[in-house]
PDB file of C-alpha atoms in Angstrom:
ATOM      1  CA  MET A   1     130.419  95.183 106.608  1.00 44.00           C
ATOM      2  CA  GLY A   2     129.969  98.797 105.582  1.00 47.00           C
ATOM      3  CA  ASN A   3     127.279  99.856 103.151  1.00 48.00           C
ATOM      4  CA  SER A   4     129.828 101.227 100.687  1.00 47.00           C
ATOM      5  CA  LEU A   5     131.619  97.878 100.534  1.00 44.00           C
ATOM      6  CA  LYS A   6     128.325  96.049 100.119  1.00 48.00           C
ATOM      7  CA  ALA A   7     127.404  98.362  97.276  1.00 45.00           C
ATOM      8  CA  ILE A   8     130.669  97.573  95.487  1.00 42.00           C
ATOM      9  CA  LEU A   9     130.305  93.835  95.988  1.00 44.00           C
ATOM     10  CA  ALA A  10     126.708  93.916  94.792  1.00 46.00           C
ATOM     11  CA  PHE A  11     128.005  94.809  91.323  1.00 46.00           C
ATOM     12  CA  VAL A  12     130.560  92.003  91.264  1.00 47.00           C
ATOM     13  CA  PRO A  13     129.187  88.661  89.998  1.00 47.00           C
ATOM     14  CA  SER A  14     131.971  86.428  91.319  1.00 44.00           C
ATOM     15  CA  THR A  15     131.040  83.512  93.540  1.00 46.00           C
ATOM     16  CA  LYS A  16     133.375  84.663  96.303  1.00 47.00           C
ATOM     17  CA  CYS A  17     131.815  88.130  96.439  1.00 46.00           C
ATOM     18  CA  GLN A  18     128.283  86.756  96.499  1.00 49.00           C
ATOM     19  CA  LYS A  19     129.299  84.369  99.263  1.00 48.00           C
ATOM     20  CA  TYR A  20     130.650  87.345 101.223  1.00 46.00           C
ATOM     21  CA  LEU A  21     127.379  89.212 100.736  1.00 54.00           C
ATOM     22  CA  LEU A  22     125.441  86.200 101.983  1.00 56.00           C
ATOM     23  CA  GLU A  23     127.736  85.794 104.968  1.00 52.00           C
ATOM     24  CA  ASP A  24     128.416  82.146 104.100  1.00 57.00           C
ATOM     25  CA  LEU A  25     124.741  81.287 103.785  1.00 71.00           C
ATOM     26  CA  GLU A  26     125.153  78.000 101.956  1.00 70.00           C
ATOM     27  CA  GLU A  27     122.538  75.766 103.523  1.00 76.00           C
ATOM     28  CA  MET A  28     118.857  76.017 104.192  1.00 77.00           C
ATOM     29  CA  PRO A  29     118.404  77.958 107.485  1.00 83.00           C
ATOM     30  CA  VAL A  30     116.783  75.968 110.260  1.00 85.00           C
ATOM     31  CA  ASP A  31     114.073  78.612 110.721  1.00 89.00           C
ATOM     32  CA  LYS A  32     113.343  78.592 106.968  1.00 94.00           C
ATOM     33  CA  MET A  33     113.924  82.344 106.810  1.00 96.00           C
ATOM     34  CA  VAL A  34     116.438  84.431 104.848  1.00 96.00           C
ATOM     35  CA  ASP A  35     116.833  88.143 105.580  1.00 96.00           C
ATOM     36  CA  LEU A  36     118.922  90.041 103.024  1.00 96.00           C
ATOM     37  CA  SER A  37     117.523  93.467 103.853  1.00 96.00           C
ATOM     38  CA  GLY A  38     119.779  96.499 103.547  1.00 96.00           C
ATOM     39  CA  ARG A  39     122.533  94.788 101.537  1.00 94.00           C
ATOM     40  CA  GLN A  40     122.599  97.334  98.660  1.00 92.00           C
ATOM     41  CA  MET A  41     121.966  94.422  96.284  1.00 95.00           C
ATOM     42  CA  ARG A  42     121.061  95.054  92.657  1.00 95.00           C
ATOM     43  CA  ARG A  43     120.262  91.418  91.994  1.00 95.00           C
ATOM     44  CA  LEU A  44     119.098  88.506  94.079  1.00 96.00           C
ATOM     45  CA  PRO A  45     121.730  85.743  94.323  1.00 93.00           C
ATOM     46  CA  VAL A  46     120.199  82.817  92.434  1.00 94.00           C
ATOM     47  CA  HIS A  47     121.645  80.473  95.022  1.00 92.00           C
ATOM     48  CA  ILE A  48     118.857  81.506  97.419  1.00 95.00           C
ATOM     49  CA  CYS A  49     116.288  80.023  95.038  1.00 96.00           C
ATOM     50  CA  SER A  50     117.665  76.548  95.757  1.00 94.00           C
ATOM     51  CA  PHE A  51     116.254  76.720  99.312  1.00 96.00           C
ATOM     52  CA  ARG A  52     112.969  75.189  98.232  1.00 95.00           C
ATOM     53  CA  GLU A  53     111.573  74.854 101.748  1.00 96.00           C
ATOM     54  CA  LEU A  54     112.038  78.569 102.427  1.00 97.00           C
ATOM     55  CA  VAL A  55     109.012  80.187 104.101  1.00 98.00           C
ATOM     56  CA  LYS A  56     110.154  83.797 104.641  1.00 98.00           C
ATOM     57  CA  LEU A  57     112.311  85.936 102.373  1.00 98.00           C
ATOM     58  CA  TYR A  58     113.123  89.552 103.268  1.00 98.00           C
ATOM     59  CA  LEU A  59     114.706  91.660 100.531  1.00 98.00           C
ATOM     60  CA  SER A  60     113.763  95.105 101.873  1.00 98.00           C
ATOM     61  CA  ASP A  61     115.923  98.189 101.437  1.00 98.00           C
ATOM     62  CA  ASN A  62     118.051  97.139  98.476  1.00 98.00           C
ATOM     63  CA  ASN A  63     118.415  98.349  94.871  1.00 97.00           C
ATOM     64  CA  LEU A  64     116.459  95.577  93.189  1.00 98.00           C
ATOM     65  CA  ASN A  65     114.410  96.238  90.053  1.00 97.00           C
ATOM     66  CA  HIS A  66     113.978  92.647  88.836  1.00 97.00           C
ATOM     67  CA  LEU A  67     113.997  89.092  90.185  1.00 98.00           C
ATOM     68  CA  PRO A  68     115.379  85.904  88.624  1.00 98.00           C
ATOM     69  CA  PRO A  69     112.936  83.387  87.097  1.00 97.00           C
ATOM     70  CA  GLU A  70     114.417  80.771  89.437  1.00 98.00           C
ATOM     71  CA  LEU A  71     112.417  82.390  92.255  1.00 98.00           C
ATOM     72  CA  GLU A  72     109.528  80.236  91.066  1.00 98.00           C
ATOM     73  CA  GLN A  73     111.207  77.306  92.810  1.00 98.00           C
ATOM     74  CA  LEU A  74     110.234  78.761  96.211  1.00 98.00           C
ATOM     75  CA  GLN A  75     106.734  77.281  96.220  1.00 98.00           C
ATOM     76  CA  ASN A  76     106.599  77.133 100.031  1.00 98.00           C
ATOM     77  CA  LEU A  77     107.220  80.859 100.448  1.00 98.00           C
ATOM     78  CA  GLN A  78     104.596  82.564 102.620  1.00 98.00           C
ATOM     79  CA  ILE A  79     106.184  85.959 103.319  1.00 98.00           C
ATOM     80  CA  LEU A  80     108.003  88.078 100.731  1.00 98.00           C
ATOM     81  CA  ALA A  81     109.266  91.581 101.495  1.00 98.00           C
ATOM     82  CA  LEU A  82     110.259  93.670  98.466  1.00 98.00           C
ATOM     83  CA  ASP A  83     109.659  97.109  99.964  1.00 98.00           C
ATOM     84  CA  PHE A  84     112.175  99.967  99.699  1.00 98.00           C
ATOM     85  CA  ASN A  85     113.576  98.893  96.324  1.00 98.00           C
ATOM     86  CA  ASN A  86     113.403 100.214  92.739  1.00 98.00           C
ATOM     87  CA  PHE A  87     110.664  98.120  91.185  1.00 98.00           C
ATOM     88  CA  LYS A  88     108.723  99.930  88.458  1.00 98.00           C
ATOM     89  CA  ALA A  89     106.685  96.799  87.793  1.00 98.00           C
ATOM     90  CA  LEU A  90     105.989  93.747  89.901  1.00 98.00           C
ATOM     91  CA  PRO A  91     108.046  90.834  88.508  1.00 98.00           C
ATOM     92  CA  LEU A  92     105.591  88.244  87.210  1.00 98.00           C
ATOM     93  CA  VAL A  93     107.566  85.478  88.879  1.00 98.00           C
ATOM     94  CA  VAL A  94     106.179  86.719  92.212  1.00 98.00           C
ATOM     95  CA  CYS A  95     102.691  85.782  91.008  1.00 98.00           C
ATOM     96  CA  THR A  96     103.780  82.141  90.697  1.00 98.00           C
ATOM     97  CA  LEU A  97     104.341  81.874  94.465  1.00 98.00           C
ATOM     98  CA  LYS A  98     100.855  80.638  95.265  1.00 97.00           C
ATOM     99  CA  GLN A  99     101.449  80.023  98.973  1.00 98.00           C
ATOM    100  CA  LEU A 100     102.219  83.686  99.642  1.00 98.00           C
ATOM    101  CA  CYS A 101     100.044  85.133 102.383  1.00 98.00           C
ATOM    102  CA  ILE A 102     102.010  88.346 103.070  1.00 98.00           C
ATOM    103  CA  LEU A 103     103.492  90.576 100.366  1.00 98.00           C
ATOM    104  CA  TYR A 104     105.291  93.866 101.030  1.00 98.00           C
ATOM    105  CA  LEU A 105     105.703  96.130  97.980  1.00 98.00           C
ATOM    106  CA  GLY A 106     105.769  99.545  99.639  1.00 98.00           C
ATOM    107  CA  ASN A 107     108.213 102.316  98.764  1.00 98.00           C
ATOM    108  CA  ASN A 108     108.863 101.329  95.171  1.00 98.00           C
ATOM    109  CA  LYS A 109     107.867 102.977  91.881  1.00 98.00           C
ATOM    110  CA  LEU A 110     104.822 100.915  90.973  1.00 98.00           C
ATOM    111  CA  CYS A 111     102.129 102.554  88.823  1.00 98.00           C
ATOM    112  CA  SER A 112     100.042  99.404  88.435  1.00 98.00           C
ATOM    113  CA  LEU A 113      99.862  95.713  89.331  1.00 98.00           C
ATOM    114  CA  PRO A 114      99.693  92.814  86.866  1.00 98.00           C
ATOM    115  CA  LEU A 115      96.499  90.840  86.322  1.00 98.00           C
ATOM    116  CA  GLU A 116      98.506  87.756  87.289  1.00 98.00           C
ATOM    117  CA  LEU A 117      98.334  88.954  90.897  1.00 98.00           C
ATOM    118  CA  ARG A 118      94.923  87.260  91.031  1.00 98.00           C
ATOM    119  CA  LEU A 119      96.781  83.934  91.181  1.00 98.00           C
ATOM    120  CA  LEU A 120      97.840  84.698  94.760  1.00 98.00           C
ATOM    121  CA  GLN A 121      94.589  83.481  96.287  1.00 98.00           C
ATOM    122  CA  ASN A 122      96.182  82.827  99.691  1.00 98.00           C
ATOM    123  CA  LEU A 123      97.247  86.444 100.120  1.00 98.00           C
ATOM    124  CA  LYS A 124      95.991  87.946 103.389  1.00 98.00           C
ATOM    125  CA  THR A 125      98.201  91.039 103.743  1.00 98.00           C
ATOM    126  CA  LEU A 126      99.201  93.402 100.937  1.00 98.00           C
ATOM    127  CA  TRP A 127     101.301  96.534 101.475  1.00 98.00           C
ATOM    128  CA  ILE A 128     101.569  98.785  98.414  1.00 98.00           C
ATOM    129  CA  GLU A 129     102.028 102.108 100.196  1.00 98.00           C
ATOM    130  CA  SER A 130     104.330 104.877  98.933  1.00 98.00           C
ATOM    131  CA  ASN A 131     104.213 103.988  95.258  1.00 98.00           C
ATOM    132  CA  CYS A 132     102.889 105.855  92.185  1.00 98.00           C
ATOM    133  CA  LEU A 133      99.364 104.450  92.071  1.00 98.00           C
ATOM    134  CA  GLN A 134      96.724 106.849  90.750  1.00 98.00           C
ATOM    135  CA  TYR A 135      94.016 104.225  91.171  1.00 97.00           C
ATOM    136  CA  LEU A 136      93.659 101.001  93.112  1.00 98.00           C
ATOM    137  CA  PRO A 137      94.213  98.162  90.614  1.00 97.00           C
ATOM    138  CA  GLU A 138      90.969  96.195  90.333  1.00 97.00           C
ATOM    139  CA  VAL A 139      92.927  92.948  90.470  1.00 98.00           C
ATOM    140  CA  VAL A 140      93.341  93.603  94.199  1.00 98.00           C
ATOM    141  CA  CYS A 141      89.579  93.118  94.515  1.00 98.00           C
ATOM    142  CA  GLU A 142      90.021  89.509  93.357  1.00 98.00           C
ATOM    143  CA  LEU A 143      92.172  88.541  96.364  1.00 98.00           C
ATOM    144  CA  SER A 144      89.302  86.972  98.261  1.00 98.00           C
ATOM    145  CA  LEU A 145      91.189  86.195 101.501  1.00 98.00           C
ATOM    146  CA  LEU A 146      92.739  89.651 101.879  1.00 98.00           C
ATOM    147  CA  LYS A 147      92.458  90.942 105.454  1.00 98.00           C
ATOM    148  CA  THR A 148      94.817  93.922 105.495  1.00 98.00           C
ATOM    149  CA  LEU A 149      95.381  96.419 102.687  1.00 98.00           C
ATOM    150  CA  HIS A 150      97.867  99.281 103.061  1.00 98.00           C
ATOM    151  CA  VAL A 151      97.720 101.655 100.104  1.00 98.00           C
ATOM    152  CA  GLY A 152      98.643 104.924 101.823  1.00 98.00           C
ATOM    153  CA  SER A 153     100.877 107.626 100.334  1.00 98.00           C
ATOM    154  CA  ASN A 154      99.850 107.134  96.723  1.00 98.00           C
ATOM    155  CA  ALA A 155      97.684 109.352  94.494  1.00 98.00           C
ATOM    156  CA  LEU A 156      94.296 107.652  94.812  1.00 98.00           C
ATOM    157  CA  ARG A 157      91.209 109.815  94.201  1.00 98.00           C
ATOM    158  CA  THR A 158      88.633 107.055  94.600  1.00 97.00           C
ATOM    159  CA  LEU A 159      88.210 103.315  95.200  1.00 98.00           C
ATOM    160  CA  PRO A 160      86.603 100.786  92.846  1.00 97.00           C
ATOM    161  CA  PRO A 161      83.135  99.494  93.823  1.00 97.00           C
ATOM    162  CA  GLN A 162      84.455  95.946  93.398  1.00 98.00           C
ATOM    163  CA  LEU A 163      86.335  96.402  96.690  1.00 98.00           C
ATOM    164  CA  GLN A 164      83.200  95.380  98.586  1.00 97.00           C
ATOM    165  CA  CYS A 165      83.745  91.849  97.247  1.00 97.00           C
ATOM    166  CA  LEU A 166      86.609  91.505  99.746  1.00 98.00           C
ATOM    167  CA  GLN A 167      84.453  90.238 102.586  1.00 97.00           C
ATOM    168  CA  GLU A 168      87.484  89.129 104.623  1.00 98.00           C
ATOM    169  CA  LEU A 169      88.971  92.641 104.586  1.00 98.00           C
ATOM    170  CA  ARG A 170      89.237  94.069 108.096  1.00 98.00           C
ATOM    171  CA  THR A 171      91.810  96.863 107.871  1.00 98.00           C
ATOM    172  CA  ILE A 172      92.371  99.443 105.151  1.00 98.00           C
ATOM    173  CA  TRP A 173      94.992 102.201 105.330  1.00 98.00           C
ATOM    174  CA  LEU A 174      94.393 105.063 102.870  1.00 98.00           C
ATOM    175  CA  SER A 175      96.308 107.907 104.479  1.00 98.00           C
ATOM    176  CA  GLY A 176      98.204 110.407 102.345  1.00 98.00           C
ATOM    177  CA  ASN A 177      96.178 110.092  99.141  1.00 98.00           C
ATOM    178  CA  LEU A 178      94.044 112.536  97.109  1.00 98.00           C
ATOM    179  CA  LEU A 179      90.575 111.503  98.245  1.00 98.00           C
ATOM    180  CA  SER A 180      88.183 114.463  98.036  1.00 97.00           C
ATOM    181  CA  GLU A 181      85.275 112.466  99.436  1.00 97.00           C
ATOM    182  CA  PHE A 182      84.919 109.501 101.740  1.00 98.00           C
ATOM    183  CA  PRO A 183      84.998 106.438  99.439  1.00 98.00           C
ATOM    184  CA  PRO A 184      81.341 105.338  99.033  1.00 98.00           C
ATOM    185  CA  VAL A 185      82.290 101.680  98.689  1.00 98.00           C
ATOM    186  CA  LEU A 186      83.499 101.605 102.297  1.00 98.00           C
ATOM    187  CA  LEU A 187      79.939 102.367 103.433  1.00 98.00           C
ATOM    188  CA  ASP A 188      78.914  98.988 102.031  1.00 97.00           C
ATOM    189  CA  MET A 189      81.604  97.030 103.885  1.00 98.00           C
ATOM    190  CA  PRO A 190      80.124  96.278 107.347  1.00 97.00           C
ATOM    191  CA  PHE A 191      82.944  93.862 108.185  1.00 97.00           C
ATOM    192  CA  LEU A 192      85.656  96.578 108.226  1.00 98.00           C
ATOM    193  CA  GLU A 193      87.282  97.106 111.629  1.00 98.00           C
ATOM    194  CA  VAL A 194      89.874  99.819 110.886  1.00 98.00           C
ATOM    195  CA  ILE A 195      89.541 102.643 108.353  1.00 98.00           C
ATOM    196  CA  ASP A 196      92.372 105.169 107.980  1.00 98.00           C
ATOM    197  CA  VAL A 197      91.747 108.150 105.662  1.00 98.00           C
ATOM    198  CA  ASP A 198      94.184 110.499 107.404  1.00 97.00           C
ATOM    199  CA  ARG A 199      95.854 113.224 105.319  1.00 97.00           C
ATOM    200  CA  ASN A 200      93.444 113.428 102.413  1.00 98.00           C
ATOM    201  CA  SER A 201      91.153 116.213 101.134  1.00 97.00           C
ATOM    202  CA  ILE A 202      87.808 115.003 102.473  1.00 97.00           C
ATOM    203  CA  GLN A 203      85.480 117.899 103.310  1.00 95.00           C
ATOM    204  CA  PHE A 204      82.475 115.980 104.607  1.00 96.00           C
ATOM    205  CA  PHE A 205      82.080 112.629 106.355  1.00 97.00           C
ATOM    206  CA  PRO A 206      78.952 110.489 106.080  1.00 97.00           C
ATOM    207  CA  SER A 207      77.724 108.560 109.089  1.00 97.00           C
ATOM    208  CA  LEU A 208      79.611 105.343 109.812  1.00 98.00           C
ATOM    209  CA  ALA A 209      77.304 104.332 112.649  1.00 98.00           C
ATOM    210  CA  HIS A 210      75.786 101.520 110.574  1.00 97.00           C
ATOM    211  CA  LEU A 211      79.095  99.623 110.286  1.00 98.00           C
ATOM    212  CA  PRO A 212      78.807  96.979 113.031  1.00 97.00           C
ATOM    213  CA  GLY A 213      82.399  95.746 112.822  1.00 97.00           C
ATOM    214  CA  LEU A 214      84.082  99.147 113.005  1.00 98.00           C
ATOM    215  CA  LYS A 215      86.529  99.634 115.890  1.00 98.00           C
ATOM    216  CA  LEU A 216      88.670 102.567 114.750  1.00 98.00           C
ATOM    217  CA  VAL A 217      88.400 105.361 112.199  1.00 97.00           C
ATOM    218  CA  ILE A 218      91.281 107.777 111.625  1.00 97.00           C
ATOM    219  CA  TYR A 219      90.295 110.918 109.716  1.00 96.00           C
ATOM    220  CA  ASP A 220      92.764 113.532 110.981  1.00 95.00           C
ATOM    221  CA  HIS A 221      94.331 116.159 108.685  1.00 95.00           C
ATOM    222  CA  ASN A 222      91.320 116.526 106.379  1.00 97.00           C
ATOM    223  CA  PRO A 223      89.562 119.878 105.676  1.00 95.00           C
ATOM    224  CA  CYS A 224      86.337 118.350 106.980  1.00 92.00           C
ATOM    225  CA  ARG A 225      83.355 120.290 108.319  1.00 89.00           C
ATOM    226  CA  ASN A 226      82.216 117.475 110.568  1.00 93.00           C
ATOM    227  CA  ALA A 227      83.379 114.390 112.404  1.00 94.00           C
ATOM    228  CA  PRO A 228      82.033 111.030 111.196  1.00 96.00           C
ATOM    229  CA  LYS A 229      79.260 109.629 113.353  1.00 96.00           C
ATOM    230  CA  VAL A 230      80.120 106.215 114.719  1.00 97.00           C
ATOM    231  CA  ALA A 231      78.479 103.591 116.886  1.00 96.00           C
ATOM    232  CA  LYS A 232      79.109 103.465 120.617  1.00 95.00           C
ATOM    233  CA  GLY A 233      82.551 102.134 121.488  1.00 95.00           C
ATOM    234  CA  VAL A 234      84.159 103.001 118.155  1.00 96.00           C
ATOM    235  CA  ARG A 235      87.312 105.039 118.523  1.00 96.00           C
ATOM    236  CA  ARG A 236      87.754 108.174 116.399  1.00 96.00           C
ATOM    237  CA  VAL A 237      91.045 109.970 115.776  1.00 95.00           C
ATOM    238  CA  GLY A 238      90.685 113.398 114.217  1.00 91.00           C
ATOM    239  CA  ARG A 239      89.193 116.848 114.551  1.00 84.00           C
ATOM    240  CA  TRP A 240      86.338 117.204 117.071  1.00 80.00           C
ATOM    241  CA  SER A 241      86.960 113.737 118.448  1.00 75.00           C
ATOM    242  CA  GLU A 242      87.923 113.053 122.021  1.00 63.00           C
ATOM    243  CA  GLU A 243      90.968 111.098 120.982  1.00 47.00           C
ATOM    244  CA  THR A 244      94.499 112.428 120.641  1.00 43.00           C
ATOM    245  CA  PRO A 245      96.353 111.187 117.560  1.00 42.00           C
ATOM    246  CA  GLU A 246      99.296 109.028 118.485  1.00 41.00           C
ATOM    247  CA  PRO A 247     102.666 109.513 116.795  1.00 39.00           C
ATOM    248  CA  ARG A 248     103.098 107.257 113.785  1.00 43.00           C
ATOM    249  CA  LYS A 249     106.386 106.218 112.255  1.00 42.00           C
ATOM    250  CA  ARG A 250     107.387 104.314 109.197  1.00 42.00           C
ATOM    251  CA  SER A 251     110.439 102.189 108.682  1.00 40.00           C
ATOM    252  CA  GLY A 252     111.593  99.086 106.893  1.00 41.00           C
ATOM    253  CA  ALA A 253     112.063  97.149 110.113  1.00 36.00           C
ATOM    254  CA  VAL A 254     110.302  93.844 110.677  1.00 37.00           C
ATOM    255  CA  ILE A 255     108.190  92.777 113.645  1.00 32.00           C
ATOM    256  CA  GLU A 256     106.434  89.435 113.793  1.00 38.00           C
ATOM    257  CA  ILE A 257     103.006  88.944 115.395  1.00 32.00           C
ATOM    258  CA  THR A 258     100.480  86.150 115.266  1.00 36.00           C
ATOM    259  CA  LEU A 259      97.707  86.033 112.737  1.00 34.00           C
ATOM    260  CA  ASP A 260      95.082  87.018 115.295  1.00 34.00           C
ATOM    261  CA  GLU A 261      96.856  90.198 116.382  1.00 34.00           C
ATOM    262  CA  LYS A 262      95.498  93.282 114.612  1.00 35.00           C
ATOM    263  CA  PRO A 263      97.125  96.681 115.249  1.00 40.00           C
ATOM    264  CA  LEU A 264      94.502  99.353 115.928  1.00 43.00           C
ATOM    265  CA  LEU A 265      96.760 102.158 114.756  1.00 47.00           C
ATOM    266  CA  PRO A 266      98.861 102.350 111.606  1.00 52.00           C
ATOM    267  CA  PRO A 267     101.826 100.173 112.544  1.00 52.00           C
ATOM    268  CA  ALA A 268     105.156 101.770 113.402  1.00 52.00           C
ATOM    269  CA  THR A 269     106.777  98.882 111.569  1.00 54.00           C
ATOM    270  CA  LYS A 270     105.606  96.087 109.333  1.00 63.00           C
ATOM    271  CA  THR A 271     103.478  93.533 111.105  1.00 58.00           C
ATOM    272  CA  GLU A 272     103.653  89.950 110.023  1.00 58.00           C
ATOM    273  CA  PRO A 273     100.854  87.515 110.773  1.00 47.00           C
ATOM    274  CA  GLU A 274     101.925  83.924 110.558  1.00 43.00           C
TER     275      GLU A 274
END
């Protein structure tokens, strides 16, 4: 079905048109996954909310700016992809999905996150890249199980000191922000494995040699006067390092990996621990 036809049908509320959009998806899929990415939808068909055993719901690359309250019925949902849409605020109904462990919100128009996000205490992966964030919402620092945080391509100038409370955090992507100095809070997070501060405005790097968990630091495209010192075996990507930056791409595609797999470079596509 062509995108233009999908766009027309997305406006039409009739049952037949919605059934056509869903390609006759009337019963709970055996794999407990629904992928409605790239359908030009402006609203989520409420019928999907009746699949109460659903575990994965992909709504990437649509024209959504709200979600129905019936979404709260999906209490078994673990993965929710809302990236590449038109959300100016995170619908509060998302914060009722307490089994969520992976949430994709990148490429929207978010300027903040609601305090209710703290209810998602099972969240391990949060992607909020390419939004309108001028600061990292402190509520993120209350997600105690968070392992991966992607907040690149925003307008961050600093990070809150409360971030060090996230002792499960292993990977943080901060590329494409407005950082003028290396965030001091990261120096107090010895459990970090990957730090990406590519494409910022950092002029000087402190030593990172005291971070025992560090495996990779990416600091390319900064007007820095020095390379960060690191412990033996830690890979550096940037000026004066011996590494050559690898090409990095972004897309809305989906790749699934196991929970133990950790990409050592910014992923070409979304990675999904299970």
